Amino acid sequence: MAPRANWKGFLRLSLVTCPVALYPATSDSEKISFNQLNRQTGHRIKYLKVDANTGDEVPNEDIVKGYQLEKDQFIEVTKEELEEIALESTRTIEIDEFVDRSDIDPRYLIRPYYVRPDGKVGHDAFAVIRETIREMDKVAIGRVVLTNREHIIALEPMDKGLVGTLLRYPYEVRSEQEYFDEIQDVKVTKDMLDLARHIVNQKAGRFDPEKFEDHYETALVDLINQKRAGKTIRPKERPKGENVVDLMQALRKSVGIAAAEAKIETKAAPKKTAKKPRKAAAGQKEMLMPIAGKKPVKETAAKKPAAGRQRKSA
């Protein structure tokens, strides 16, 4: 089942309007998460909303927003007052302009959403807007209100829908100068650049996210399975960094390593099969806790996942 829409309203290009819905394009729900426990009892920690001065718990209906002017002095703002300043972008994404994708600094990107028509009407208008953006090879820039704040949104066609990426405002992006000013000016020789280019050429490829494994997530699965099996966890020796004394020597050595790795990858490249991997049951972490109502998995089932295997959800 698709997740619930984060926003519903209208997409408008001049006089062309259609109802649309925004859905989160990414999710962290499949990552392993931890609860905080009381070490003495093993019980979960519960957070309460309490008055900072009296220590009394405050019910949700008595909690209002407040802007701090100075210590212990706040301006209260009610939900009704916030609704009074509702902007047009609360219900409508108005396309203001079209820009080249290369014009958008990566630092301004926040998170992506899938945009699709909402309901059975407006598909024609949606298709006109989508195909216009695609034909012009541009990115449409508009505004939308999410979580009570107005955001810039960049719209791009993807298949039959649109991807809308929220963008930061200039005041939210830190200047690079305070970080880069102290970097020393170093003259890089042609020989060094030639060796470095050679390494790059040997490692050149196309970005394929399926090739990458979340090694930390895999290590967490292994850790939890070992603890379930009652095994003793022993700390591993951390690798020690080596000081680079001769940069040219390090580059030459890297060229040889890159060439060897490229040769190994070419030989070991597995053939793709049409068989699809089995999906895990909804809400279950692969190789972790058993599905509710079933008997616990035996210790032999707690195996370390194979390198490169992707954990999927239903």
mmCIF file of C-alpha atoms in Angstrom:
data_model
loop_
_atom_site.group_PDB
_atom_site.id
_atom_site.type_symbol
_atom_site.label_atom_id
_atom_site.label_comp_id
_atom_site.label_asym_id
_atom_site.label_seq_id
_atom_site.Cartn_x
_atom_site.Cartn_y
_atom_site.Cartn_z
ATOM 1 C CA MET A 1 0.000 0.000 0.000
ATOM 2 C CA ALA A 2 1.325 3.435 -0.954
ATOM 3 C CA PRO A 3 2.034 5.814 1.948
ATOM 4 C CA ARG A 4 -0.448 8.534 2.809
ATOM 5 C CA ALA A 5 -0.061 11.826 0.940
ATOM 6 C CA ASN A 6 1.838 14.529 2.820
ATOM 7 C CA TRP A 7 0.030 17.299 0.956
ATOM 8 C CA LYS A 8 -2.973 17.701 -1.315
ATOM 9 C CA GLY A 9 -3.853 20.751 -3.370
ATOM 10 C CA PHE A 10 -3.483 22.098 -6.891
ATOM 11 C CA LEU A 11 -0.659 22.462 -9.392
ATOM 12 C CA ARG A 12 -1.012 25.546 -11.574
ATOM 13 C CA LEU A 13 0.795 26.773 -14.657
ATOM 14 C CA SER A 14 -0.776 30.109 -15.610
ATOM 15 C CA LEU A 15 -4.447 29.176 -16.245
ATOM 16 C CA VAL A 16 -3.849 25.413 -16.392
ATOM 17 C CA THR A 17 -4.724 23.810 -13.032
ATOM 18 C CA CYS A 18 -5.055 20.246 -11.781
ATOM 19 C CA PRO A 19 -5.488 18.601 -8.350
ATOM 20 C CA VAL A 20 -2.302 16.840 -7.163
ATOM 21 C CA ALA A 21 -0.929 15.009 -4.141
ATOM 22 C CA LEU A 22 2.631 14.860 -2.763
ATOM 23 C CA TYR A 23 4.044 11.589 -1.429
ATOM 24 C CA PRO A 24 7.416 11.060 0.285
ATOM 25 C CA ALA A 25 9.897 9.613 -2.225
ATOM 26 C CA THR A 26 12.284 8.294 0.433
ATOM 27 C CA SER A 27 11.946 6.347 3.672
ATOM 28 C CA ASP A 28 14.108 5.456 6.666
ATOM 29 C CA SER A 29 11.588 2.978 8.084
ATOM 30 C CA GLU A 30 13.593 -0.043 6.906
ATOM 31 C CA LYS A 31 16.672 1.020 8.835
ATOM 32 C CA ILE A 32 17.263 -0.535 12.221
ATOM 33 C CA SER A 33 16.209 1.795 15.018
ATOM 34 C CA PHE A 34 16.757 1.569 18.756
ATOM 35 C CA ASN A 35 14.629 2.398 21.780
ATOM 36 C CA GLN A 36 16.044 3.929 24.936
ATOM 37 C CA LEU A 37 15.826 1.618 27.960
ATOM 38 C CA ASN A 38 16.275 1.861 31.681
ATOM 39 C CA ARG A 39 19.451 -0.167 32.305
ATOM 40 C CA GLN A 40 18.198 -1.220 35.764
ATOM 41 C CA THR A 41 14.722 -2.491 34.742
ATOM 42 C CA GLY A 42 14.977 -3.008 30.988
ATOM 43 C CA HIS A 43 11.821 -0.916 30.533
ATOM 44 C CA ARG A 44 11.425 1.641 27.741
ATOM 45 C CA ILE A 45 11.986 5.315 28.495
ATOM 46 C CA LYS A 46 8.866 7.456 28.101
ATOM 47 C CA TYR A 47 9.032 11.175 27.409
ATOM 48 C CA LEU A 48 6.518 13.500 29.013
ATOM 49 C CA LYS A 49 5.698 17.129 28.241
ATOM 50 C CA VAL A 50 6.137 18.944 31.535
ATOM 51 C CA ASP A 51 6.117 22.536 32.755
ATOM 52 C CA ALA A 52 9.752 23.617 33.000
ATOM 53 C CA ASN A 53 9.128 25.398 36.333
ATOM 54 C CA THR A 54 6.538 23.260 38.147
ATOM 55 C CA GLY A 55 7.508 19.886 36.697
ATOM 56 C CA ASP A 56 3.796 19.061 36.184
ATOM 57 C CA GLU A 57 2.747 17.179 33.039
ATOM 58 C CA VAL A 58 0.881 19.423 30.547
ATOM 59 C CA PRO A 59 -1.945 17.999 28.390
ATOM 60 C CA ASN A 60 -1.713 18.625 24.629
ATOM 61 C CA GLU A 61 -4.765 20.916 24.579
ATOM 62 C CA ASP A 62 -2.984 23.341 26.925
ATOM 63 C CA ILE A 63 0.187 23.569 24.842
ATOM 64 C CA VAL A 64 0.579 26.554 22.503
ATOM 65 C CA LYS A 65 3.439 27.840 20.373
ATOM 66 C CA GLY A 66 5.589 30.678 21.663
ATOM 67 C CA TYR A 67 8.380 32.850 20.270
ATOM 68 C CA GLN A 68 11.107 33.705 22.790
ATOM 69 C CA LEU A 69 11.905 37.423 23.009
ATOM 70 C CA GLU A 70 14.353 37.078 25.881
ATOM 71 C CA LYS A 71 14.819 34.781 28.862
ATOM 72 C CA ASP A 72 11.449 33.727 30.341
ATOM 73 C CA GLN A 73 9.581 36.124 28.027
ATOM 74 C CA PHE A 74 7.549 34.657 25.152
ATOM 75 C CA ILE A 75 4.980 35.811 22.603
ATOM 76 C CA GLU A 76 2.210 33.213 22.359
ATOM 77 C CA VAL A 77 0.875 32.377 18.882
ATOM 78 C CA THR A 78 -2.275 30.281 18.506
ATOM 79 C CA LYS A 79 -3.144 27.785 15.771
ATOM 80 C CA GLU A 80 -5.966 30.072 14.613
ATOM 81 C CA GLU A 81 -3.584 33.023 14.261
ATOM 82 C CA LEU A 82 -1.217 30.928 12.162
ATOM 83 C CA GLU A 83 -4.095 29.881 9.904
ATOM 84 C CA GLU A 84 -4.966 33.549 9.402
ATOM 85 C CA ILE A 85 -1.647 34.162 7.654
ATOM 86 C CA ALA A 86 -2.155 31.165 5.349
ATOM 87 C CA LEU A 87 -0.465 31.741 1.989
ATOM 88 C CA GLU A 88 -1.743 30.840 -1.465
ATOM 89 C CA SER A 89 0.922 28.113 -1.541
ATOM 90 C CA THR A 90 -0.899 26.389 1.327
ATOM 91 C CA ARG A 91 -3.306 24.907 -1.207
ATOM 92 C CA THR A 92 -1.678 25.642 -4.601
ATOM 93 C CA ILE A 93 1.750 25.058 -6.122
ATOM 94 C CA GLU A 94 2.086 27.993 -8.497
ATOM 95 C CA ILE A 95 4.875 27.512 -11.062
ATOM 96 C CA ASP A 96 6.791 30.800 -11.056
ATOM 97 C CA GLU A 97 9.637 30.094 -13.479
ATOM 98 C CA PHE A 98 11.632 27.504 -15.392
ATOM 99 C CA VAL A 99 15.382 27.074 -14.918
ATOM 100 C CA ASP A 100 18.196 24.771 -16.044
ATOM 101 C CA ARG A 101 18.926 21.864 -13.698
ATOM 102 C CA SER A 102 22.575 22.921 -13.565
ATOM 103 C CA ASP A 103 21.514 26.280 -12.077
ATOM 104 C CA ILE A 104 20.435 24.653 -8.803
ATOM 105 C CA ASP A 105 23.271 24.434 -6.279
ATOM 106 C CA PRO A 106 23.237 20.941 -4.644
ATOM 107 C CA ARG A 107 23.474 22.569 -1.218
ATOM 108 C CA TYR A 108 19.921 23.849 -1.653
ATOM 109 C CA LEU A 109 18.391 20.378 -2.108
ATOM 110 C CA ILE A 110 16.433 19.043 0.897
ATOM 111 C CA ARG A 111 14.273 16.000 0.077
ATOM 112 C CA PRO A 112 12.229 14.615 -2.838
ATOM 113 C CA TYR A 113 8.496 13.947 -3.182
ATOM 114 C CA TYR A 114 6.481 12.115 -5.814
ATOM 115 C CA VAL A 115 3.767 14.285 -7.365
ATOM 116 C CA ARG A 116 0.765 12.695 -9.072
ATOM 117 C CA PRO A 117 -2.814 13.667 -9.972
ATOM 118 C CA ASP A 118 -5.216 13.465 -7.050
ATOM 119 C CA GLY A 119 -8.343 11.579 -8.022
ATOM 120 C CA LYS A 120 -9.767 10.783 -11.451
ATOM 121 C CA VAL A 121 -9.961 14.337 -12.800
ATOM 122 C CA GLY A 122 -7.179 16.628 -13.984
ATOM 123 C CA HIS A 123 -5.001 13.980 -15.628
ATOM 124 C CA ASP A 124 -5.053 15.849 -18.948
ATOM 125 C CA ALA A 125 -3.905 19.102 -17.382
ATOM 126 C CA PHE A 126 -1.272 17.246 -15.366
ATOM 127 C CA ALA A 127 0.049 15.604 -18.546
ATOM 128 C CA VAL A 128 0.262 18.976 -20.309
ATOM 129 C CA ILE A 129 2.330 20.472 -17.467
ATOM 130 C CA ARG A 130 4.537 17.374 -17.187
ATOM 131 C CA GLU A 131 5.251 17.079 -20.901
ATOM 132 C CA THR A 132 5.913 20.819 -21.233
ATOM 133 C CA ILE A 133 8.605 20.580 -18.558
ATOM 134 C CA ARG A 134 10.012 17.458 -20.237
ATOM 135 C CA GLU A 135 9.992 18.952 -23.734
ATOM 136 C CA MET A 136 11.694 22.151 -22.605
ATOM 137 C CA ASP A 137 14.262 20.139 -20.597
ATOM 138 C CA LYS A 138 13.829 22.533 -17.695
ATOM 139 C CA VAL A 139 13.050 22.428 -13.982
ATOM 140 C CA ALA A 140 9.835 24.137 -12.856
ATOM 141 C CA ILE A 141 10.188 26.257 -9.707
ATOM 142 C CA GLY A 142 7.212 26.880 -7.432
ATOM 143 C CA ARG A 143 6.235 27.226 -3.774
ATOM 144 C CA VAL A 144 4.411 24.907 -1.386
ATOM 145 C CA VAL A 145 3.527 24.972 2.325
ATOM 146 C CA LEU A 146 4.520 21.819 4.228
ATOM 147 C CA THR A 147 4.691 21.465 8.027
ATOM 148 C CA ASN A 148 3.434 25.050 8.401
ATOM 149 C CA ARG A 149 6.359 26.508 6.461
ATOM 150 C CA GLU A 150 6.572 27.698 2.874
ATOM 151 C CA HIS A 151 9.205 25.929 0.781
ATOM 152 C CA ILE A 152 10.598 26.387 -2.682
ATOM 153 C CA ILE A 153 9.923 23.263 -4.755
ATOM 154 C CA ALA A 154 11.665 22.157 -7.953
ATOM 155 C CA LEU A 155 9.517 19.977 -10.244
ATOM 156 C CA GLU A 156 10.949 17.523 -12.786
ATOM 157 C CA PRO A 157 9.231 14.838 -14.893
ATOM 158 C CA MET A 158 9.782 11.188 -13.978
ATOM 159 C CA ASP A 159 7.992 8.499 -15.979
ATOM 160 C CA LYS A 160 4.258 9.357 -15.788
ATOM 161 C CA GLY A 161 4.595 11.641 -12.776
ATOM 162 C CA LEU A 162 6.701 14.436 -11.350
ATOM 163 C CA VAL A 163 9.410 14.569 -8.707
ATOM 164 C CA GLY A 164 9.235 17.653 -6.515
ATOM 165 C CA THR A 165 12.381 18.457 -4.526
ATOM 166 C CA LEU A 166 12.151 20.915 -1.631
ATOM 167 C CA LEU A 167 14.836 23.610 -1.717
ATOM 168 C CA ARG A 168 16.441 25.668 1.038
ATOM 169 C CA TYR A 169 16.374 29.452 1.202
ATOM 170 C CA PRO A 170 19.682 31.339 0.930
ATOM 171 C CA TYR A 171 19.688 32.165 4.656
ATOM 172 C CA GLU A 172 19.689 28.431 5.418
ATOM 173 C CA VAL A 173 22.921 27.742 3.495
ATOM 174 C CA ARG A 174 26.210 28.531 5.225
ATOM 175 C CA SER A 175 28.950 30.339 3.358
ATOM 176 C CA GLU A 176 31.853 28.149 2.297
ATOM 177 C CA GLN A 177 34.418 30.894 2.880
ATOM 178 C CA GLU A 178 34.645 30.435 6.659
ATOM 179 C CA TYR A 179 35.579 26.773 6.018
ATOM 180 C CA PHE A 180 37.762 27.074 2.919
ATOM 181 C CA ASP A 181 39.731 30.271 3.545
ATOM 182 C CA GLU A 182 42.398 28.486 5.615
ATOM 183 C CA ILE A 183 43.068 25.803 2.988
ATOM 184 C CA GLN A 184 46.626 26.239 1.747
ATOM 185 C CA ASP A 185 47.330 27.114 -1.880
ATOM 186 C CA VAL A 186 49.201 24.106 -3.252
ATOM 187 C CA LYS A 187 50.668 23.786 -6.732
ATOM 188 C CA VAL A 188 49.868 20.369 -8.171
ATOM 189 C CA THR A 189 52.379 19.155 -10.757
ATOM 190 C CA LYS A 190 51.416 17.745 -14.152
ATOM 191 C CA ASP A 191 52.896 14.340 -13.278
ATOM 192 C CA MET A 192 50.669 14.108 -10.211
ATOM 193 C CA LEU A 193 47.586 15.082 -12.215
ATOM 194 C CA ASP A 194 48.410 12.523 -14.921
ATOM 195 C CA LEU A 195 48.669 9.739 -12.344
ATOM 196 C CA ALA A 196 45.474 10.857 -10.618
ATOM 197 C CA ARG A 197 43.619 10.983 -13.960
ATOM 198 C CA HIS A 198 44.824 7.457 -14.694
ATOM 199 C CA ILE A 199 43.316 6.251 -11.399
ATOM 200 C CA VAL A 200 40.038 8.017 -12.220
ATOM 201 C CA ASN A 201 39.875 6.445 -15.682
ATOM 202 C CA GLN A 202 40.439 2.977 -14.205
ATOM 203 C CA LYS A 203 37.627 3.502 -11.710
ATOM 204 C CA ALA A 204 35.244 5.223 -14.151
ATOM 205 C CA GLY A 205 31.707 3.838 -14.350
ATOM 206 C CA ARG A 206 28.013 4.727 -14.192
ATOM 207 C CA PHE A 207 26.275 5.402 -10.911
ATOM 208 C CA ASP A 208 24.146 2.405 -9.936
ATOM 209 C CA PRO A 209 22.751 2.530 -6.368
ATOM 210 C CA GLU A 210 22.126 -1.240 -6.478
ATOM 211 C CA LYS A 211 25.899 -1.798 -6.334
ATOM 212 C CA PHE A 212 26.188 -0.190 -2.915
ATOM 213 C CA GLU A 213 25.496 -1.912 0.385
ATOM 214 C CA ASP A 214 24.857 -0.189 3.704
ATOM 215 C CA HIS A 215 27.735 -1.881 5.546
ATOM 216 C CA TYR A 216 26.788 -0.331 8.887
ATOM 217 C CA GLU A 217 23.213 -1.657 8.614
ATOM 218 C CA THR A 218 24.572 -5.107 7.743
ATOM 219 C CA ALA A 219 26.907 -4.956 10.750
ATOM 220 C CA LEU A 220 23.955 -4.023 13.001
ATOM 221 C CA VAL A 221 22.010 -7.058 11.773
ATOM 222 C CA ASP A 222 25.032 -9.252 12.496
ATOM 223 C CA LEU A 223 25.481 -7.727 15.957
ATOM 224 C CA ILE A 224 21.831 -8.232 16.930
ATOM 225 C CA ASN A 225 21.806 -11.808 15.637
ATOM 226 C CA GLN A 226 24.955 -12.630 17.612
ATOM 227 C CA LYS A 227 23.449 -11.173 20.795
ATOM 228 C CA ARG A 228 20.226 -13.125 20.201
ATOM 229 C CA ALA A 229 22.311 -16.279 19.962
ATOM 230 C CA GLY A 230 24.022 -15.466 23.262
ATOM 231 C CA LYS A 231 27.452 -14.997 21.708
ATOM 232 C CA THR A 232 30.112 -12.825 23.356
ATOM 233 C CA ILE A 233 30.792 -9.609 21.462
ATOM 234 C CA ARG A 234 34.500 -8.852 21.261
ATOM 235 C CA PRO A 235 35.728 -5.479 20.001
ATOM 236 C CA LYS A 236 37.595 -5.570 16.715
ATOM 237 C CA GLU A 237 40.960 -3.944 16.260
ATOM 238 C CA ARG A 238 40.534 -0.648 14.473
ATOM 239 C CA PRO A 239 42.683 -0.066 11.353
ATOM 240 C CA LYS A 240 45.508 2.398 11.836
ATOM 241 C CA GLY A 241 45.924 5.256 9.373
ATOM 242 C CA GLU A 242 49.204 5.473 7.505
ATOM 243 C CA ASN A 243 51.077 8.722 7.055
ATOM 244 C CA VAL A 244 51.706 9.559 3.397
ATOM 245 C CA VAL A 245 55.368 10.518 3.141
ATOM 246 C CA ASP A 246 55.843 10.491 -0.650
ATOM 247 C CA LEU A 247 52.749 11.635 -2.558
ATOM 248 C CA MET A 248 54.103 10.539 -5.957
ATOM 249 C CA GLN A 249 54.875 7.070 -4.589
ATOM 250 C CA ALA A 250 51.370 6.828 -3.144
ATOM 251 C CA LEU A 251 49.837 7.826 -6.499
ATOM 252 C CA ARG A 252 51.923 5.261 -8.416
ATOM 253 C CA LYS A 253 50.943 2.562 -5.905
ATOM 254 C CA SER A 254 47.290 3.584 -6.212
ATOM 255 C CA VAL A 255 47.443 3.176 -10.001
ATOM 256 C CA GLY A 256 48.542 -0.439 -9.555
ATOM 257 C CA ILE A 257 45.840 -1.122 -6.950
ATOM 258 C CA ALA A 258 43.128 0.432 -9.119
ATOM 259 C CA ALA A 259 44.227 -1.639 -12.115
ATOM 260 C CA ALA A 260 44.165 -4.856 -10.068
ATOM 261 C CA GLU A 261 40.703 -4.061 -8.658
ATOM 262 C CA ALA A 262 39.326 -3.297 -12.114
ATOM 263 C CA LYS A 263 40.685 -6.628 -13.390
ATOM 264 C CA ILE A 264 39.138 -8.555 -10.498
ATOM 265 C CA GLU A 265 35.753 -6.850 -10.920
ATOM 266 C CA THR A 266 35.713 -7.670 -14.635
ATOM 267 C CA LYS A 267 36.379 -11.368 -13.970
ATOM 268 C CA ALA A 268 34.016 -11.639 -10.989
ATOM 269 C CA ALA A 269 31.081 -9.743 -12.510
ATOM 270 C CA PRO A 270 28.043 -12.027 -11.890
ATOM 271 C CA LYS A 271 25.537 -12.692 -14.626
ATOM 272 C CA LYS A 272 22.139 -11.180 -13.990
ATOM 273 C CA THR A 273 19.215 -13.562 -13.697
ATOM 274 C CA ALA A 274 15.537 -12.908 -14.190
ATOM 275 C CA LYS A 275 14.717 -14.335 -10.763
ATOM 276 C CA LYS A 276 13.518 -11.683 -8.333
ATOM 277 C CA PRO A 277 14.623 -11.760 -4.685
ATOM 278 C CA ARG A 278 12.023 -12.800 -2.168
ATOM 279 C CA LYS A 279 10.551 -9.855 -0.325
ATOM 280 C CA ALA A 280 10.435 -9.844 3.446
ATOM 281 C CA ALA A 281 7.072 -9.904 5.164
ATOM 282 C CA ALA A 282 5.609 -6.487 5.929
ATOM 283 C CA GLY A 283 7.118 -4.896 8.995
ATOM 284 C CA GLN A 284 9.771 -7.584 9.420
ATOM 285 C CA LYS A 285 13.524 -7.038 9.482
ATOM 286 C CA GLU A 286 15.254 -9.713 7.477
ATOM 287 C CA MET A 287 16.953 -12.297 9.714
ATOM 288 C CA LEU A 288 15.790 -10.510 12.862
ATOM 289 C CA MET A 289 12.694 -11.041 14.986
ATOM 290 C CA PRO A 290 10.174 -13.722 13.933
ATOM 291 C CA ILE A 291 6.754 -12.821 12.581
ATOM 292 C CA ALA A 292 4.178 -12.418 15.330
ATOM 293 C CA GLY A 293 2.387 -15.659 16.107
ATOM 294 C CA LYS A 294 5.144 -17.912 14.828
ATOM 295 C CA LYS A 295 7.755 -19.824 16.780
ATOM 296 C CA PRO A 296 11.137 -18.111 17.315
ATOM 297 C CA VAL A 297 13.714 -18.745 14.647
ATOM 298 C CA LYS A 298 16.428 -21.204 15.613
ATOM 299 C CA GLU A 299 19.954 -19.978 16.166
ATOM 300 C CA THR A 300 21.061 -21.533 12.874
ATOM 301 C CA ALA A 301 18.832 -19.069 11.029
ATOM 302 C CA ALA A 302 20.747 -16.094 12.422
ATOM 303 C CA LYS A 303 23.322 -15.866 9.709
ATOM 304 C CA LYS A 304 25.281 -12.880 8.533
ATOM 305 C CA PRO A 305 23.716 -11.472 5.353
ATOM 306 C CA ALA A 306 25.708 -11.989 2.170
ATOM 307 C CA ALA A 307 27.749 -8.991 1.036
ATOM 308 C CA GLY A 308 25.896 -6.783 -1.380
ATOM 309 C CA ARG A 309 22.461 -8.223 -0.624
ATOM 310 C CA GLN A 310 19.732 -5.610 -0.427
ATOM 311 C CA ARG A 311 17.197 -5.815 2.392
ATOM 312 C CA LYS A 312 13.739 -5.130 1.056
ATOM 313 C CA SER A 313 10.315 -4.690 2.517
ATOM 314 C CA ALA A 314 6.993 -5.764 1.122
#
